[in-house]
Coordinates of C-alpha atoms and ligand atoms in Angstrom, one line a residue:
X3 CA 92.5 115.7 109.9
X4 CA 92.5 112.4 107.7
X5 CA 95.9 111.5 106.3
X6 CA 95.6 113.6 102.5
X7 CA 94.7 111.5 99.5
X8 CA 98.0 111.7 97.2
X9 CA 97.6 114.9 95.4
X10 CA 96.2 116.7 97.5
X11 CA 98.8 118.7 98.0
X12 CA 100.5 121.2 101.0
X13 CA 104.0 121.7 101.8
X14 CA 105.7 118.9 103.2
X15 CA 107.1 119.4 106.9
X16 CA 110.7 118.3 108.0
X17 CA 110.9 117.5 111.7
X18 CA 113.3 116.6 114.2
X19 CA 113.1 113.3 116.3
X20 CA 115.6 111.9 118.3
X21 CA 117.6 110.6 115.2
X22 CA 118.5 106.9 116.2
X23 CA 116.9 105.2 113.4
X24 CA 118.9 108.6 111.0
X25 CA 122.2 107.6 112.3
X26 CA 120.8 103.5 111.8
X27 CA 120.3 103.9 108.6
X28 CA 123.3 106.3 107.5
X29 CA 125.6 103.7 109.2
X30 CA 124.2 101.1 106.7
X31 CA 124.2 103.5 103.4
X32 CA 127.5 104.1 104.7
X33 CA 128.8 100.6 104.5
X34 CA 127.0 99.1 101.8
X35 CA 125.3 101.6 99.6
X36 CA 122.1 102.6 99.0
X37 CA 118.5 100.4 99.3
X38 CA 115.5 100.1 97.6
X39 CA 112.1 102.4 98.6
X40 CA 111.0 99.2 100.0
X41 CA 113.9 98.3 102.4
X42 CA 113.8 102.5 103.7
X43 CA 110.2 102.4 104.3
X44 CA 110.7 98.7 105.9
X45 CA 112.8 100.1 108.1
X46 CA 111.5 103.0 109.1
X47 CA 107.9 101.9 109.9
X48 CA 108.5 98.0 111.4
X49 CA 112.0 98.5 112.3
X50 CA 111.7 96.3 115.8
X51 CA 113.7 98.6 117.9
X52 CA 113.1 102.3 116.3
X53 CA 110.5 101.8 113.7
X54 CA 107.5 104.5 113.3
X55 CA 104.9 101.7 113.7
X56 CA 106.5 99.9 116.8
X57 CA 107.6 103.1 118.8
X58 CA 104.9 105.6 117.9
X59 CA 101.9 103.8 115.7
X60 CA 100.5 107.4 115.9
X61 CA 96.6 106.7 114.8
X62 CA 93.9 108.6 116.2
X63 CA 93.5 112.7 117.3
X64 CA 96.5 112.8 119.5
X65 CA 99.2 111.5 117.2
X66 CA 99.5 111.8 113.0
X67 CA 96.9 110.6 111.3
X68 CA 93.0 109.8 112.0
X69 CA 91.2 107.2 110.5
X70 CA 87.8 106.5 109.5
X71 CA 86.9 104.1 112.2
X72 CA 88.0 106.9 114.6
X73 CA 86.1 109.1 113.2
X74 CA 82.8 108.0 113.3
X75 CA 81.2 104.4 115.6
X76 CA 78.8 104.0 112.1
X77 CA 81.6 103.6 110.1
X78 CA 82.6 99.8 112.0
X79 CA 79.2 99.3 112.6
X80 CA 78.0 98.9 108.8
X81 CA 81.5 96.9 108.4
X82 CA 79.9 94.7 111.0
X83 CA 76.3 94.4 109.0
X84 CA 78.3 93.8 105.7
X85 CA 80.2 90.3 108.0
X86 CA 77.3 89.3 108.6
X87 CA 75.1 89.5 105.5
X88 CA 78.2 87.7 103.5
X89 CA 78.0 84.9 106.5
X90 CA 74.3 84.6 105.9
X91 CA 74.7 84.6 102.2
X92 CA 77.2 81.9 102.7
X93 CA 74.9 79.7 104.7
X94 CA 75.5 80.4 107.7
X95 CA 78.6 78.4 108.6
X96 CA 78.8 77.6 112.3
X97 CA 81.9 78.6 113.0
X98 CA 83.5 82.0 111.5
X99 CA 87.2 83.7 112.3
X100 CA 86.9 87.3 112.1
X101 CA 90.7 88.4 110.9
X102 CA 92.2 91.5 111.2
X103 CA 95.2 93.1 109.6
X104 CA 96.9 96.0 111.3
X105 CA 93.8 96.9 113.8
X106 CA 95.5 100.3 115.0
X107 CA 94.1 101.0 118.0
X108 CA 91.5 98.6 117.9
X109 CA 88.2 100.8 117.6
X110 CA 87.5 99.2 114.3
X111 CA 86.5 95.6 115.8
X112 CA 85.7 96.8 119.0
X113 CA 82.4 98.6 116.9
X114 CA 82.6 95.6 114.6
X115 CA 81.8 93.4 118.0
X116 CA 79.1 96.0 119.4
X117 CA 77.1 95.0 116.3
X118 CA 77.8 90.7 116.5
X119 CA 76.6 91.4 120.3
X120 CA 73.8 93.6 118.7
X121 CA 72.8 90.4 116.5
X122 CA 74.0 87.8 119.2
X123 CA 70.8 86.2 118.1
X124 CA 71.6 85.8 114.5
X125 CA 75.3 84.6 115.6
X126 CA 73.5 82.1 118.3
X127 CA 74.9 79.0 117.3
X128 CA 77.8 80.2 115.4
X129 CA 81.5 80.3 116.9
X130 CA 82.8 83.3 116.4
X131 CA 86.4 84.1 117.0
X132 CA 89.1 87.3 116.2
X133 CA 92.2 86.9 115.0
X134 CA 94.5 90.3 115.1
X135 CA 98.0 90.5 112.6
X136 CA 100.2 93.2 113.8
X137 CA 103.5 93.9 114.2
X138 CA 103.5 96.7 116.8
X139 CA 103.9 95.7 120.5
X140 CA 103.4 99.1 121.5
X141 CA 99.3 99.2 119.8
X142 CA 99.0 95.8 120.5
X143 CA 98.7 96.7 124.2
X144 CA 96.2 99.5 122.9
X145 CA 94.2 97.4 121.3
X146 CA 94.6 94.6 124.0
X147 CA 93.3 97.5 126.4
X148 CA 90.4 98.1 123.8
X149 CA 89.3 94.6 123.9
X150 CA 89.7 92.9 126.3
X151 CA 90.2 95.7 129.3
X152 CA 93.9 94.1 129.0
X153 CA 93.0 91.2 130.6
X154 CA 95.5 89.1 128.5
X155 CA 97.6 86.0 127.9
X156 CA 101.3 86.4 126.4
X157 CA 102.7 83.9 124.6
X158 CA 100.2 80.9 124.9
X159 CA 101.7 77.7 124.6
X160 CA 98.6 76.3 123.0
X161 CA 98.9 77.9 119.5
X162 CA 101.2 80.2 117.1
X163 CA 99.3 83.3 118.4
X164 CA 101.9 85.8 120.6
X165 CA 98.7 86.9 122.9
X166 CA 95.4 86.2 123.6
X167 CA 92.4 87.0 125.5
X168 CA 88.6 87.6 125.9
X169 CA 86.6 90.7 124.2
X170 CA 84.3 92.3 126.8
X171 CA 81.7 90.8 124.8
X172 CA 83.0 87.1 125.6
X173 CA 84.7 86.6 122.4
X174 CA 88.0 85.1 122.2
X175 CA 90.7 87.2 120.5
X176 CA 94.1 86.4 119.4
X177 CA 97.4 88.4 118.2
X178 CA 99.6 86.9 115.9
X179 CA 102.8 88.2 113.3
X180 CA 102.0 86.9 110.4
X181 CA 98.7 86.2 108.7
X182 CA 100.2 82.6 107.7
X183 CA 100.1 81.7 112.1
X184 CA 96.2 82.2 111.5
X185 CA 94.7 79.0 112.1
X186 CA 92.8 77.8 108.7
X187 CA 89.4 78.1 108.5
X188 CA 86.1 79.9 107.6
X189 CA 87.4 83.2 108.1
X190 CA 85.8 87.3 106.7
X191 CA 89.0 89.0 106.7
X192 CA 89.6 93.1 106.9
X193 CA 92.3 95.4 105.9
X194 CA 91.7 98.8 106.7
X195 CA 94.3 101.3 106.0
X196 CA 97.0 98.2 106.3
X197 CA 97.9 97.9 102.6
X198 CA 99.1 101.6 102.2
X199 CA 101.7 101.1 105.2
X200 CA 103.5 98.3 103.6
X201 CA 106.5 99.0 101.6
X202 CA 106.7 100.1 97.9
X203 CA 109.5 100.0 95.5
X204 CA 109.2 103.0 93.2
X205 CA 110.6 102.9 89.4
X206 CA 111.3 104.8 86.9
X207 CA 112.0 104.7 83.3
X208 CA 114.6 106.3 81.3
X209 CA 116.5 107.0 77.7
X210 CA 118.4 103.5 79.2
X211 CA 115.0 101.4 80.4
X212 CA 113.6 101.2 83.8
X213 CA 115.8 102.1 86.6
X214 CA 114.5 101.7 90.8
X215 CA 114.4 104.7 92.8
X216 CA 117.2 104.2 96.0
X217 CA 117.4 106.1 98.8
X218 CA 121.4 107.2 100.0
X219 CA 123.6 109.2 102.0
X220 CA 123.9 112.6 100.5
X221 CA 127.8 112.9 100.4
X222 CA 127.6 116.8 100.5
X223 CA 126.0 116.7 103.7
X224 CA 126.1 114.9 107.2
X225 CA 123.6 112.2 107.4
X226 CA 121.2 113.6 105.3
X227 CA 119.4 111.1 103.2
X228 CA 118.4 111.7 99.1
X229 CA 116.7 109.7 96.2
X230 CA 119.4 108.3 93.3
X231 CA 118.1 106.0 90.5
X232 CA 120.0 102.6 90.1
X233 CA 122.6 102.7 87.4
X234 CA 121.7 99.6 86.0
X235 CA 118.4 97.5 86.2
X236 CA 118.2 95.9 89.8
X237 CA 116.0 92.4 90.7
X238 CA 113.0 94.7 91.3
X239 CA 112.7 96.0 87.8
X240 CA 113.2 92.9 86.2
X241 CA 110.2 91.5 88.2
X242 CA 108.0 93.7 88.9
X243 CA 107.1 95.9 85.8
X244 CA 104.9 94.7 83.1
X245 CA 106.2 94.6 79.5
X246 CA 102.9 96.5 78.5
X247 CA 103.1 99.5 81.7
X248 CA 102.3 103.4 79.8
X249 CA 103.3 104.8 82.7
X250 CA 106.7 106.9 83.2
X251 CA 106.8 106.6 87.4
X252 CA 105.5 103.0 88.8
X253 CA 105.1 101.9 92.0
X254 CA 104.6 98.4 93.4
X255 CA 104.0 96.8 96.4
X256 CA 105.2 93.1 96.4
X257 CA 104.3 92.6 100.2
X258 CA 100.8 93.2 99.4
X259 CA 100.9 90.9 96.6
X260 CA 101.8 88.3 98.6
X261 CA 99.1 89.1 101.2
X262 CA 96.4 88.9 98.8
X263 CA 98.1 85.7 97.2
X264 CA 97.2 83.9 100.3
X265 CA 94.6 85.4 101.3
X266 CA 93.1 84.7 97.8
X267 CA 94.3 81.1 98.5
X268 CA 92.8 80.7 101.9
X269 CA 89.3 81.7 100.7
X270 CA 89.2 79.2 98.0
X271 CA 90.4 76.4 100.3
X272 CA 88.0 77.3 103.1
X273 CA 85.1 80.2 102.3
X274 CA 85.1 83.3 103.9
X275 CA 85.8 86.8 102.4
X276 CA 87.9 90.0 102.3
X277 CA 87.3 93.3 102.2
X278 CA 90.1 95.5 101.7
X279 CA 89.4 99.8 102.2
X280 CA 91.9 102.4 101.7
X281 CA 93.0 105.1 99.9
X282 CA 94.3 104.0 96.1
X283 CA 93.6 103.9 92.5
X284 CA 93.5 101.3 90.1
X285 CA 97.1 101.2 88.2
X286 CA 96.7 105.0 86.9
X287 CA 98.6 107.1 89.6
X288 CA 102.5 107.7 89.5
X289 CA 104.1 109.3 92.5
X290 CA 101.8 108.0 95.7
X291 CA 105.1 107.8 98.6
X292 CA 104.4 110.5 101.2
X293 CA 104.9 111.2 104.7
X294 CA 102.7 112.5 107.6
X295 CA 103.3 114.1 111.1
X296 CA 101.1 115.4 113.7
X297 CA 98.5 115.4 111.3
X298 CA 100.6 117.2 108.3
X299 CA 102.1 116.3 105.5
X300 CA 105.9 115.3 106.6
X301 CA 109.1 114.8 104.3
X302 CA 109.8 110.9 103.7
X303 CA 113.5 111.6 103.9
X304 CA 113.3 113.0 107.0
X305 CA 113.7 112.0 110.7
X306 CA 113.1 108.5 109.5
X307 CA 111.2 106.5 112.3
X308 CA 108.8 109.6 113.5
X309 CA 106.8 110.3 110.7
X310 CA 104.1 107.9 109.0
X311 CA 105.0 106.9 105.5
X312 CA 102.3 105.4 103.2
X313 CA 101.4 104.7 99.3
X314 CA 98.4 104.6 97.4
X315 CA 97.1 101.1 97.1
X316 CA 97.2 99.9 93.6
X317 CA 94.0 98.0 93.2
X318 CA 94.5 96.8 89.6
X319 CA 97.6 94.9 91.2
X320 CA 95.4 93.5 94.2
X321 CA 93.3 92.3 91.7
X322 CA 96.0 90.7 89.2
X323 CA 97.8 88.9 92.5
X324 CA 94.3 87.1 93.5
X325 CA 95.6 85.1 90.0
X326 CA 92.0 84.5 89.7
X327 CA 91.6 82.0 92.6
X328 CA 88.8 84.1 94.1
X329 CA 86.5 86.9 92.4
X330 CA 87.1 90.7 93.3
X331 CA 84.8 93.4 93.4
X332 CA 85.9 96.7 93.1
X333 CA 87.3 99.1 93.7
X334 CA 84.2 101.4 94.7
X335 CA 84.4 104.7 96.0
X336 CA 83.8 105.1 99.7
X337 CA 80.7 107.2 100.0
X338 CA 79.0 104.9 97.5
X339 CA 79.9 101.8 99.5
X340 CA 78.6 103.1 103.0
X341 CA 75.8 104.7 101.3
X342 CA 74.6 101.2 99.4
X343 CA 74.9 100.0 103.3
X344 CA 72.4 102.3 104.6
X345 CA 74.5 104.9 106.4
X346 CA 71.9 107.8 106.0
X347 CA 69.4 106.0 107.5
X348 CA 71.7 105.1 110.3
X349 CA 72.8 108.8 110.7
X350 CA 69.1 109.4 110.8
X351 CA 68.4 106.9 113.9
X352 CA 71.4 108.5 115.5
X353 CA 69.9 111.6 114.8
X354 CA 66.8 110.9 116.5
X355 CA 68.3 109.3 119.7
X356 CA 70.3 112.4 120.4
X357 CA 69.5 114.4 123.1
X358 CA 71.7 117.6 123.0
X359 CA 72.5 119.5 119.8
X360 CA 76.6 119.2 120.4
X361 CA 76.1 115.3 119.7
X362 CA 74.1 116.0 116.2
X363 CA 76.8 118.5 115.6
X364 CA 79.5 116.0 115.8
X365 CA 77.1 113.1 114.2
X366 CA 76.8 115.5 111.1
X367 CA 80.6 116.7 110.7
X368 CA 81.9 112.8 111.0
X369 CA 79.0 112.0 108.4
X370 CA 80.6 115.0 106.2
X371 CA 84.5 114.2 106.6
X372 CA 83.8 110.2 105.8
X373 CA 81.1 110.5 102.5
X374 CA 82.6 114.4 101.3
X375 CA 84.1 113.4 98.1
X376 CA 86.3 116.2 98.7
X377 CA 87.2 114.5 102.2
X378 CA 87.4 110.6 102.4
X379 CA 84.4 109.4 100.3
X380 CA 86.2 109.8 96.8
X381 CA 89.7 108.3 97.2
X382 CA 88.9 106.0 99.8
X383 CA 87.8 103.1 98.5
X384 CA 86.3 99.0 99.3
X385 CA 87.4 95.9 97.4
X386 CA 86.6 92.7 98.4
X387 CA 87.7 89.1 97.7
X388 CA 84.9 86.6 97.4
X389 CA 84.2 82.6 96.7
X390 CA 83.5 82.3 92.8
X391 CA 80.3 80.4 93.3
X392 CA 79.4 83.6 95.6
X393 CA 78.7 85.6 92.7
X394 CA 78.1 82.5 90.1
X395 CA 76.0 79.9 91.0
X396 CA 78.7 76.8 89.7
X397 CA 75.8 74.8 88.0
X398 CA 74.5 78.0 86.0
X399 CA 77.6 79.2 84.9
X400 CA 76.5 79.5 81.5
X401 CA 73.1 80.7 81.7
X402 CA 72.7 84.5 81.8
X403 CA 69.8 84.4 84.6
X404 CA 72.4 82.1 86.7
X405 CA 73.3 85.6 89.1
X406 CA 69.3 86.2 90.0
X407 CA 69.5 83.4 92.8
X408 CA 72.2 84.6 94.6
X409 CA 72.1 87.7 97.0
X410 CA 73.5 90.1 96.0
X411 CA 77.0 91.2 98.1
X412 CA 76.0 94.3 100.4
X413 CA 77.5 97.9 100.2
X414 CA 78.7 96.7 96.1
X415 CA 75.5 97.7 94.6
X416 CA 72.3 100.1 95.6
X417 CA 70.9 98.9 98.7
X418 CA 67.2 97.8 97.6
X419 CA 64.6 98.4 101.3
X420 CA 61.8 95.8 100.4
Ligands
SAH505 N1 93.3 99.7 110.6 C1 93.6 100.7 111.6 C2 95.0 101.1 111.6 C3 95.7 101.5 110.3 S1 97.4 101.9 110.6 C4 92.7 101.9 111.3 O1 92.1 102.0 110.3 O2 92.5 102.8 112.2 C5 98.3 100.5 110.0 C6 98.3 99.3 111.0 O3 99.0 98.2 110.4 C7 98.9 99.5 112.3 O4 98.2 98.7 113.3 C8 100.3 98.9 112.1 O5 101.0 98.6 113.3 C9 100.0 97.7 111.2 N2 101.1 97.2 110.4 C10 101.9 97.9 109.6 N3 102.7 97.1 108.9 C11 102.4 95.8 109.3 C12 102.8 94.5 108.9 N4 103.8 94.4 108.1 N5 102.2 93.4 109.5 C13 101.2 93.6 110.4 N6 100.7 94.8 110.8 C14 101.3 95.9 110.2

């Protein structure tokens, strides 16, 4: 199963693990009191010793949670058409950085390079190169393995990257920590279930104003961990919730802010694009924070460090952090976007090019679990970051015809066979 969009309900699991990263963070409550959402969720998933993300990083069937580019080979492929229509709509620079945040296992831009090797005569005379941010030694290996067939370099001396190596396809592919070690440049960026693993501080307001949601020790019993609200307002309240929110429950994600702050940044400076897809809403949902495990829904508060914690990706905020120094499109719901890139006729051609009827079978039920709106294709969603003059021609501004001359950005609109 797919990690559940928030509300989907089901009981919530509690399960053991070995309890390091437990008695870690008890030891800390212990001695200085209780920490924000953010700093709990920081810890348990990137922790570099016990965290979920550098010990476990359970994607695919065998450990929490599946994702869409494990699901199905289309799914990358018709990322990989969308990279290279915005390229051609771009003019066809002749050199472009393809940049990953958190690639899981890797499957994503391994289909995502079938395709540039596919349309290696489109690419000819462009230099095309892949750029990986994670965090995880342990799926950095898995993707290295992916790639490259773990033919790789550690630590070159040559540039800020921590690896790098050759795809099978010839391309070279580097690892870095931080998406500010990416070399500038022409660059289509991709975020695929990255911005719901980063951490969220969760509020709440009250008869007194807004208070933060901790996490502490629960003083009744052993190193057991429980949500308090701050007494008083903390840094993160002040900051971080708009004078105008409705809401009752708020949840924000500064990391991500930052992200697409420079990723916003980058594209004005140097072209390129971003598409951002994951499960989220835009600024209307409350109480997102949840937990999974061996594919079920898991207790946050428990056995820290072995369970997958993740938060639905406030797209209105995305939007707001770009501040305006790139357009944003978005968000759309996932069935429309891969339908508008032609995924039923690609299902069709699969189809047809099957031999045996187990293969159609498992062509079909992939189709159904990523474009099911009861499945992935409603609260999954695209948003992308684009140039201004991608969508507005810069010397037509002003007229109302000035959008006709510009192609028009794949998978954001119907897809229109001529
Ligand atoms: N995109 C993949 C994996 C999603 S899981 C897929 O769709 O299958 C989240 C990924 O983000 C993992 O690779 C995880 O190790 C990475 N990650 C989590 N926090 C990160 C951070 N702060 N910086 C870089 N990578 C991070």
């Amino acid at each position: 199963a797919a990690r559940l969009c928030s509300g989907a309900g089901g009981e919530a699991e509690a399960a053991g693990g070995d309890g390091a990263m437990l008695r870690h963070l008890a030891r800390k409550l212990r001695a200085s009191g209780p920490v924000t959402v953010a700093e709990y969720m920081r810890e348990a998933l990137t922790n570099p010793g016990q965290g979920y993300y550098t010990r476990r990083g359970g994607v695919g069937e065998s450990g929490d949670f599946i994702t869409s580019p494990e699901i199905s080979q289309v799914f990358g492929e018709l990322i990989g058409i969308w990279y290279i229509s915005e390229w051609m709509a771009m003019g066809k620079p002749n050199t472009f950085q393809l940049v990953e945040l958190g690639p899981g296992r890797g499957t994503l831009t391994e289909d995502i390079l079938r395709v540039f090797k596919q349309l290696a005569s489109v690419l000819s005379k462009c230099d095309v190169s892949v750029h990986l941010v994670e965090v995880s030694p342990k799926l950095s290996e898995i993707q290295a393995v992916m790639l490259t067939g773990g033919k790789v370099q550690p630590n070159p001396k040559d540039d800020f990257a921590y690896m790098k190596g050759i795809s099978k396809t010839g391309i070279p592919i580097f690892w870095y920590r931080d998406i500010q070690d990416v070399p500038p440049g022409y660059s289509l960026y991709l975020a695929h279930e990255f911005f719901d693993a980063l951490p969220i501080h969760k509020f709440q307001r009250t008869e007194k104003g807004w208070r933060e949601v901790l996490v502490d020790i629960d003083p009744e019993v052993p190193d057991q961990l429980r949500f308090v609200l701050s007494p008083s307002k903390t840094p993160a309240t002040q900051n971080f919730i708009q004078p105008e929110e409705t809401r009752d429950h708020v949840e924000v994600c500064p990391e991500a802010g930052v992200i697409v702050q420079r990723l916003a940044s980058r594209i004005e400076k140097d072209g390129g694009a971003a598409l951002v897809a994951d499960y989220g809403h835009d600024g209307t949902k409350t109480d997102t924070f949840r937990g999974f495990r061996n594919h079920k829904l898991h207790d946050v508060l428990s056995a820290p460090g072995t369970a997958d914690l993740t938060a639905d990706v406030d797209f209105s905020y995305l939007r707001k952090m770009a501040q305006g120094k790139t357009a944003t499109l978005g968000p759309i719901k996932q069935r429309e976007f891969l339908k508008n890139m032609g995924i039923d006729l690609r299902l069709q051609v699969l189809l047809q090019n099957s031999g045996d009827a187990a293969t159609r079978e498992q062509l079909l039920h992939s189709y159904d679990m990523l474009m099911n709106p009861e499945k992935m294709g409603d609260c999954f969603n695209f948003f992308a970051l684009l140039p201004h003059h991608r969508l507005v021609h810069p010397d037509k501004k002003k007229t109302p015809e000035s959008k006709s001359h510009l192609p028009p950005v794949a998978g954001f609109s119907e897809l229109l066979l001529k």
